[in-house]
PDB file of C-alpha atoms in Angstrom:
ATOM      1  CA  UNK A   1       0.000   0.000   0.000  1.00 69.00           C
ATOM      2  CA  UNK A   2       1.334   3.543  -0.816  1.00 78.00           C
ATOM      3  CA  UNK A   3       0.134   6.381   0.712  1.00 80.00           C
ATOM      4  CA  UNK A   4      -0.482   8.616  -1.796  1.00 91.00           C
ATOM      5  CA  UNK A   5      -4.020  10.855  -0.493  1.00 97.00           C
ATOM      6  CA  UNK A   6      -4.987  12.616   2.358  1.00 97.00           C
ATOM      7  CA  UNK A   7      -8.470  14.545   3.189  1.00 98.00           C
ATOM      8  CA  UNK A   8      -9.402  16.988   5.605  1.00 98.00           C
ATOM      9  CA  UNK A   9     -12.636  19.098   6.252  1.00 97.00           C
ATOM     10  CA  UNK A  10     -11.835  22.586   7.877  1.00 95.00           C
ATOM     11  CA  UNK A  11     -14.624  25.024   8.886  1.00 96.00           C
ATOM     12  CA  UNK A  12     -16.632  23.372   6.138  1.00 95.00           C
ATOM     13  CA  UNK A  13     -14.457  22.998   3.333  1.00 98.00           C
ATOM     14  CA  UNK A  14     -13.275  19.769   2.378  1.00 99.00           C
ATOM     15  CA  UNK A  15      -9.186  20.236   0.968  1.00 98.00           C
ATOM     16  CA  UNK A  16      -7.792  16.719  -0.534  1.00 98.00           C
ATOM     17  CA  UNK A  17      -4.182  16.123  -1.509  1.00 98.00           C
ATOM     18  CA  UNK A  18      -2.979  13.705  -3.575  1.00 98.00           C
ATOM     19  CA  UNK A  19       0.557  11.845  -5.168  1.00 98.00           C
ATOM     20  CA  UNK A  20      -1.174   9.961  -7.966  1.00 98.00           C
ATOM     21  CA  UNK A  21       0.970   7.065  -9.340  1.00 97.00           C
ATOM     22  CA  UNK A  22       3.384   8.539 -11.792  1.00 97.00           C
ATOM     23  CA  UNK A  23       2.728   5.135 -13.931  1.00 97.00           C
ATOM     24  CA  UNK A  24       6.319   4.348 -15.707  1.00 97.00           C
ATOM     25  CA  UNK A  25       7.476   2.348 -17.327  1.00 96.00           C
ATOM     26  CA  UNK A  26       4.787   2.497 -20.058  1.00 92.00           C
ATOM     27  CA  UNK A  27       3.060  -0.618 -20.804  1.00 94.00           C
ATOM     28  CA  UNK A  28       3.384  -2.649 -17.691  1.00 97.00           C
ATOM     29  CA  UNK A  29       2.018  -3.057 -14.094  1.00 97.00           C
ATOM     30  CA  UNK A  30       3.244   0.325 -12.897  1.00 97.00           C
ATOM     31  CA  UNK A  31       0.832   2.039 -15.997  1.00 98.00           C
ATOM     32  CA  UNK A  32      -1.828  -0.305 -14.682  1.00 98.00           C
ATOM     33  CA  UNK A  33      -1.962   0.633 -11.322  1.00 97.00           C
ATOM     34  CA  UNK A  34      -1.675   4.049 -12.536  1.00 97.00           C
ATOM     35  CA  UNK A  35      -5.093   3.730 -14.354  1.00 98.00           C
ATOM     36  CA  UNK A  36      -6.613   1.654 -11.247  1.00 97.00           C
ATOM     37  CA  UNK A  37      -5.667   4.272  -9.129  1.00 97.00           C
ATOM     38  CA  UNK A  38      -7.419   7.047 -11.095  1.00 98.00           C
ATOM     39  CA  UNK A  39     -10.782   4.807 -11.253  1.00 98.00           C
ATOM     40  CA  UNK A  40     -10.662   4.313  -8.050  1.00 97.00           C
ATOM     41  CA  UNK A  41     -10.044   8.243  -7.308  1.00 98.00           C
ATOM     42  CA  UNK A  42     -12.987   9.183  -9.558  1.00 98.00           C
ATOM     43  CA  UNK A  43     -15.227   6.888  -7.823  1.00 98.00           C
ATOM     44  CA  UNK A  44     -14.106   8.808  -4.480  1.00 98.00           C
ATOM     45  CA  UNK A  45     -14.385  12.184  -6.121  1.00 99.00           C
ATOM     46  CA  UNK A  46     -17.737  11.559  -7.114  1.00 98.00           C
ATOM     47  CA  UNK A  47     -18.973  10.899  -3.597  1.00 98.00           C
ATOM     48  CA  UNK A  48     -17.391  14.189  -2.171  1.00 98.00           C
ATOM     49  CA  UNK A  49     -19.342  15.964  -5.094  1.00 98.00           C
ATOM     50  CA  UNK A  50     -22.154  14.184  -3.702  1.00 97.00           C
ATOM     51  CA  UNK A  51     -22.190  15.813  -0.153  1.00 97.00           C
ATOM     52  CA  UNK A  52     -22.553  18.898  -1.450  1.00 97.00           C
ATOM     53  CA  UNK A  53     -19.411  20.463   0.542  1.00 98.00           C
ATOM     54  CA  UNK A  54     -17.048  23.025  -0.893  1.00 99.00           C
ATOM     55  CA  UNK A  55     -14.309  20.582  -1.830  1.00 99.00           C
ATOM     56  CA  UNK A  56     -10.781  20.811  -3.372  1.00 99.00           C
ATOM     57  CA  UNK A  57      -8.755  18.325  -4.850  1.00 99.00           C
ATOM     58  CA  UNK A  58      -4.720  19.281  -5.117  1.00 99.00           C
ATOM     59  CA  UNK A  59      -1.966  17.827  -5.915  1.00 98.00           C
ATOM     60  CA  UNK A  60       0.569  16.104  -8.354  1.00 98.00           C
ATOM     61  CA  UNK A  61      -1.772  14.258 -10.540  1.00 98.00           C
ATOM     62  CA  UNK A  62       1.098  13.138 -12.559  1.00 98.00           C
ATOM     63  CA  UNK A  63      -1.241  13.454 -15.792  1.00 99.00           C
ATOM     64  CA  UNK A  64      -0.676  16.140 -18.731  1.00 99.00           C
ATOM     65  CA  UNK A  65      -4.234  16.950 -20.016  1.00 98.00           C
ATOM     66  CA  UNK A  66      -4.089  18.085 -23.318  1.00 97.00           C
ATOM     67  CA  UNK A  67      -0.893  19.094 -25.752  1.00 97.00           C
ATOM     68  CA  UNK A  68      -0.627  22.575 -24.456  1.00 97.00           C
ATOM     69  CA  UNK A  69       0.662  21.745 -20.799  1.00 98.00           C
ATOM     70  CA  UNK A  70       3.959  20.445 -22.360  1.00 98.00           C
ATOM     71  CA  UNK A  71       6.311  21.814 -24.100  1.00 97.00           C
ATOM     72  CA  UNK A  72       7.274  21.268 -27.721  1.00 94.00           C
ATOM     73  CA  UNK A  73       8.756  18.043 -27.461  1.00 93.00           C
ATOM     74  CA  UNK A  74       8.970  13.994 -28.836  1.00 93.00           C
ATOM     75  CA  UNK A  75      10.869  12.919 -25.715  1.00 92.00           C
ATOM     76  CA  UNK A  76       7.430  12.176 -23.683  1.00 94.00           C
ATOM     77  CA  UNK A  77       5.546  10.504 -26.720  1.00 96.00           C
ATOM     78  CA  UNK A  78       5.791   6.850 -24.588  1.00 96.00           C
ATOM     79  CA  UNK A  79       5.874   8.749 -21.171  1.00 98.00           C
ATOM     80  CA  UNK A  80       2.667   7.150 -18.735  1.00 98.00           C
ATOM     81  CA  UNK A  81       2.325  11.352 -18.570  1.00 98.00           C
ATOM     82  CA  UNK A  82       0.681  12.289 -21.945  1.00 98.00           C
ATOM     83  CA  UNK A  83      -0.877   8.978 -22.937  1.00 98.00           C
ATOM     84  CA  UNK A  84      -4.937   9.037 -23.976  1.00 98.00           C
ATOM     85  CA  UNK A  85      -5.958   6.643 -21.145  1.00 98.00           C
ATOM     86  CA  UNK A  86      -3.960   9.018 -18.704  1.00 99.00           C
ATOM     87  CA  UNK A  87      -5.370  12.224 -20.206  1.00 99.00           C
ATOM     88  CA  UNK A  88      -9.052  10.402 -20.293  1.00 99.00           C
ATOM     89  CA  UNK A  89      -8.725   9.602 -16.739  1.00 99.00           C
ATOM     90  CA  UNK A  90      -8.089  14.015 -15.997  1.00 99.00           C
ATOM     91  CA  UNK A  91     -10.944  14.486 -18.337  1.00 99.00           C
ATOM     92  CA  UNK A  92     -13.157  11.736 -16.475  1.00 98.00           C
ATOM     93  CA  UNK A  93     -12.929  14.105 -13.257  1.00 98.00           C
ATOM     94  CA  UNK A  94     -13.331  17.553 -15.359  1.00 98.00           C
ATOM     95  CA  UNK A  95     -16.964  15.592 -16.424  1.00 98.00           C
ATOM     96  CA  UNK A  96     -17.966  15.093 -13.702  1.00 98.00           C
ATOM     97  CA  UNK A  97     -18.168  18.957 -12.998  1.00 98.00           C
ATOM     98  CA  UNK A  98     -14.894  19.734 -11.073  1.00 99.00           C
ATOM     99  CA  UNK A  99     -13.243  23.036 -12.536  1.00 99.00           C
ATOM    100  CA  UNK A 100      -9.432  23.173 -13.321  1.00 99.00           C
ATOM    101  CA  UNK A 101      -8.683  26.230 -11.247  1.00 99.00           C
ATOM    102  CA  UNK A 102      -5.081  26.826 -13.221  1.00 99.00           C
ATOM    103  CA  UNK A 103      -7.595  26.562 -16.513  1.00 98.00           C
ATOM    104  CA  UNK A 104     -10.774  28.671 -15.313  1.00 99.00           C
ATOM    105  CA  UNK A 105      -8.460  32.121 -14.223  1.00 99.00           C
ATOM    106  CA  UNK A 106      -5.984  31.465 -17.629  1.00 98.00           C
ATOM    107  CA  UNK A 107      -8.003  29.777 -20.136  1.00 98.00           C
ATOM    108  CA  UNK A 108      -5.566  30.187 -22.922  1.00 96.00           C
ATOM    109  CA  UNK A 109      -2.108  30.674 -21.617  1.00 95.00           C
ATOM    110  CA  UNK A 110      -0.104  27.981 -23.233  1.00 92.00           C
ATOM    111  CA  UNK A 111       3.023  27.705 -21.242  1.00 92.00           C
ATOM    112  CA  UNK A 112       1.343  27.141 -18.318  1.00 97.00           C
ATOM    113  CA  UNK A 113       4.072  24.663 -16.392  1.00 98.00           C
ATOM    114  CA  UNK A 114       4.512  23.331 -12.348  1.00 99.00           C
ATOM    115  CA  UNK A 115       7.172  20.862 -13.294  1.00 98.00           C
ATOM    116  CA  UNK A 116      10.648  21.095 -14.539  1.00 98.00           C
ATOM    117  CA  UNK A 117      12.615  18.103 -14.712  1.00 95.00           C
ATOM    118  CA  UNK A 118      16.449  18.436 -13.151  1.00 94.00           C
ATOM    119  CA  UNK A 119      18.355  17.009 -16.505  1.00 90.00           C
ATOM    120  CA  UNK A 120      18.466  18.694 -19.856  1.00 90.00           C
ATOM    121  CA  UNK A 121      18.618  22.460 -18.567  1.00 91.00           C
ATOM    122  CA  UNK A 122      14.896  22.087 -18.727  1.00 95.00           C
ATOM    123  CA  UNK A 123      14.159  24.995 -15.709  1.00 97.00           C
ATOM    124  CA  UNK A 124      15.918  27.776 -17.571  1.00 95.00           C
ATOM    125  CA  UNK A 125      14.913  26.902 -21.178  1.00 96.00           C
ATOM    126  CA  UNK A 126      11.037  26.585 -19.753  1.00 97.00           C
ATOM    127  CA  UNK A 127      10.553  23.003 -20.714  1.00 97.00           C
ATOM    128  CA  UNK A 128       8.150  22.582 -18.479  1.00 98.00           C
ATOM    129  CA  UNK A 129       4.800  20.096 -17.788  1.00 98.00           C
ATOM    130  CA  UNK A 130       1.817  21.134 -15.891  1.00 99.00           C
ATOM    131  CA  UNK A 131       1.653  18.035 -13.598  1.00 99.00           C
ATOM    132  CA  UNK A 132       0.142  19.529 -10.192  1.00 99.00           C
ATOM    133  CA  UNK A 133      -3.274  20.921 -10.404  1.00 99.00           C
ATOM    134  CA  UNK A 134      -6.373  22.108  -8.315  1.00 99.00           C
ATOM    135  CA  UNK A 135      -9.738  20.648  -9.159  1.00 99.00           C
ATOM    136  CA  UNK A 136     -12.993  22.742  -7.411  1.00 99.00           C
ATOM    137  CA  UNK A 137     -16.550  21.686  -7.073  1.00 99.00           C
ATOM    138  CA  UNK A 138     -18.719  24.217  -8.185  1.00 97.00           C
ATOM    139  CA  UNK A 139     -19.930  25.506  -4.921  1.00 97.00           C
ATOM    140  CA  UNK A 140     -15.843  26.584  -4.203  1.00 98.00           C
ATOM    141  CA  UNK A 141     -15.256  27.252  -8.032  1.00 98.00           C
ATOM    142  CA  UNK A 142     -18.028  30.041  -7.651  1.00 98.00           C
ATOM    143  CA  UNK A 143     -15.847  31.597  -5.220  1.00 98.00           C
ATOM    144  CA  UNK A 144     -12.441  31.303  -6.940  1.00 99.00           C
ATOM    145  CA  UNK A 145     -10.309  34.901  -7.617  1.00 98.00           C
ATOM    146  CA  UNK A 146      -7.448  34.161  -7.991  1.00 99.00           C
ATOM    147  CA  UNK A 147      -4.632  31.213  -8.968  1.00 99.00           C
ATOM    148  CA  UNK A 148      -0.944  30.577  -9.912  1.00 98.00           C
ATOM    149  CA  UNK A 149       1.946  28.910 -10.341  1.00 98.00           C
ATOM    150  CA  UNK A 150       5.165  30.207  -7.774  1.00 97.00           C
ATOM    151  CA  UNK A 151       7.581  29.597  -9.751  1.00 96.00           C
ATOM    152  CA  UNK A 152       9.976  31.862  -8.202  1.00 96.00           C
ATOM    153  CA  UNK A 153       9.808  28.806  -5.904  1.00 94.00           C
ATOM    154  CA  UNK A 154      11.411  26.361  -8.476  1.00 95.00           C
ATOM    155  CA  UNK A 155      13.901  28.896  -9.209  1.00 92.00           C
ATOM    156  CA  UNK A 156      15.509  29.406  -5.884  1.00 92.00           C
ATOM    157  CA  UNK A 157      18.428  27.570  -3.939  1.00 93.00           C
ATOM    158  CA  UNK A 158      17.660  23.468  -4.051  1.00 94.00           C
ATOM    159  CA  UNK A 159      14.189  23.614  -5.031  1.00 95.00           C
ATOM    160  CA  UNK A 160      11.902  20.693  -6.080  1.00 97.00           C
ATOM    161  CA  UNK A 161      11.517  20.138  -9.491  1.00 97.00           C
ATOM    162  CA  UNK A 162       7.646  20.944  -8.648  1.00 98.00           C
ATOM    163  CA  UNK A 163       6.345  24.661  -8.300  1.00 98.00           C
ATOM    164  CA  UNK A 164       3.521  25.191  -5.784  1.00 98.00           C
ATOM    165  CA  UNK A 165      -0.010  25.813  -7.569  1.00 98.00           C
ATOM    166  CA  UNK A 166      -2.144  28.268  -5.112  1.00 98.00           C
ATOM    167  CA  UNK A 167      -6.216  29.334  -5.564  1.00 98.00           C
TER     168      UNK A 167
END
């Protein structure tokens, strides 16, 4: 077992993080639990839409969803990341009515990236991924001003190769 989700209700809001499996090597058992993991996480995200509760859902996904949140490159084409049954499963939770917070405030910005991988120069040339993400219900997505990406966080001394995404 891998613990890889935590869930807490404060004053009424219910805030969820999440690792989700990162899935490689691509095919194989590790993609398979990848895409067990996400039905299974669906399933659960469903039911906290169901109470009705204010609820976010953040984290490192470990899913691209669409073309855009990567940048121009062949180097991922087998990566678990970008694959359609990967990108299906991110699209499976948009469905069922949870708003991508990064998407909702900057609809068309198309370098959009929390994750820069350590090899390859990739944080300075801003060959980036948009891996981590914030998924609202409606009743908190009504109240959403603001979100971001800190990426003067990634940019500082020893930082993670992930940036912190904020609402």
């Amino acid at each position: 077992r891998q613990a890889r989700y935590i869930e807490a209700a404060v004053d009424g809001v219910v805030i969820a993080c999440l690792y989700a499996p990162n899935g490689n090597p691509r095919p194989g058992p590790k993609f398979d639990y990848k895409l067990a993991w996400h039905q299974r996480f669906a399933a659960h995200a469903t039911e906290l839409l169901d109470t009705g509760l204010p609820v976010a859902l953040a984290g490192d996904f470990n899913i691209v969803p669409e073309p855009r949140d990567i940048y121009e490159t062949r180097s991922y084409d087998d990566n678990a990341l970008v694959q359609p049954e990967s990108r299906a499963a991110f699209a499976a939770l948009i469905d069922q009515g949870w708003t991508d917070a990064l998407r909702k405030v900057f609809p068309r910005e198309e370098r959009l990236y929390t994750f820069w991988d350590y090899r390859r120069n990739r944080w300075p040339r801003d060959a980036g991924l948009r891996l981590d993400h914030i998924l609202l219900s409606k009743k908190l997505a009504r109240k959403l001003k603001a979100a971001g990406i800190d990426r003067e966080v990634r940019g500082g001394e020893n930082p993670s190769d992930h940036a912190p995404v904020w609402v």
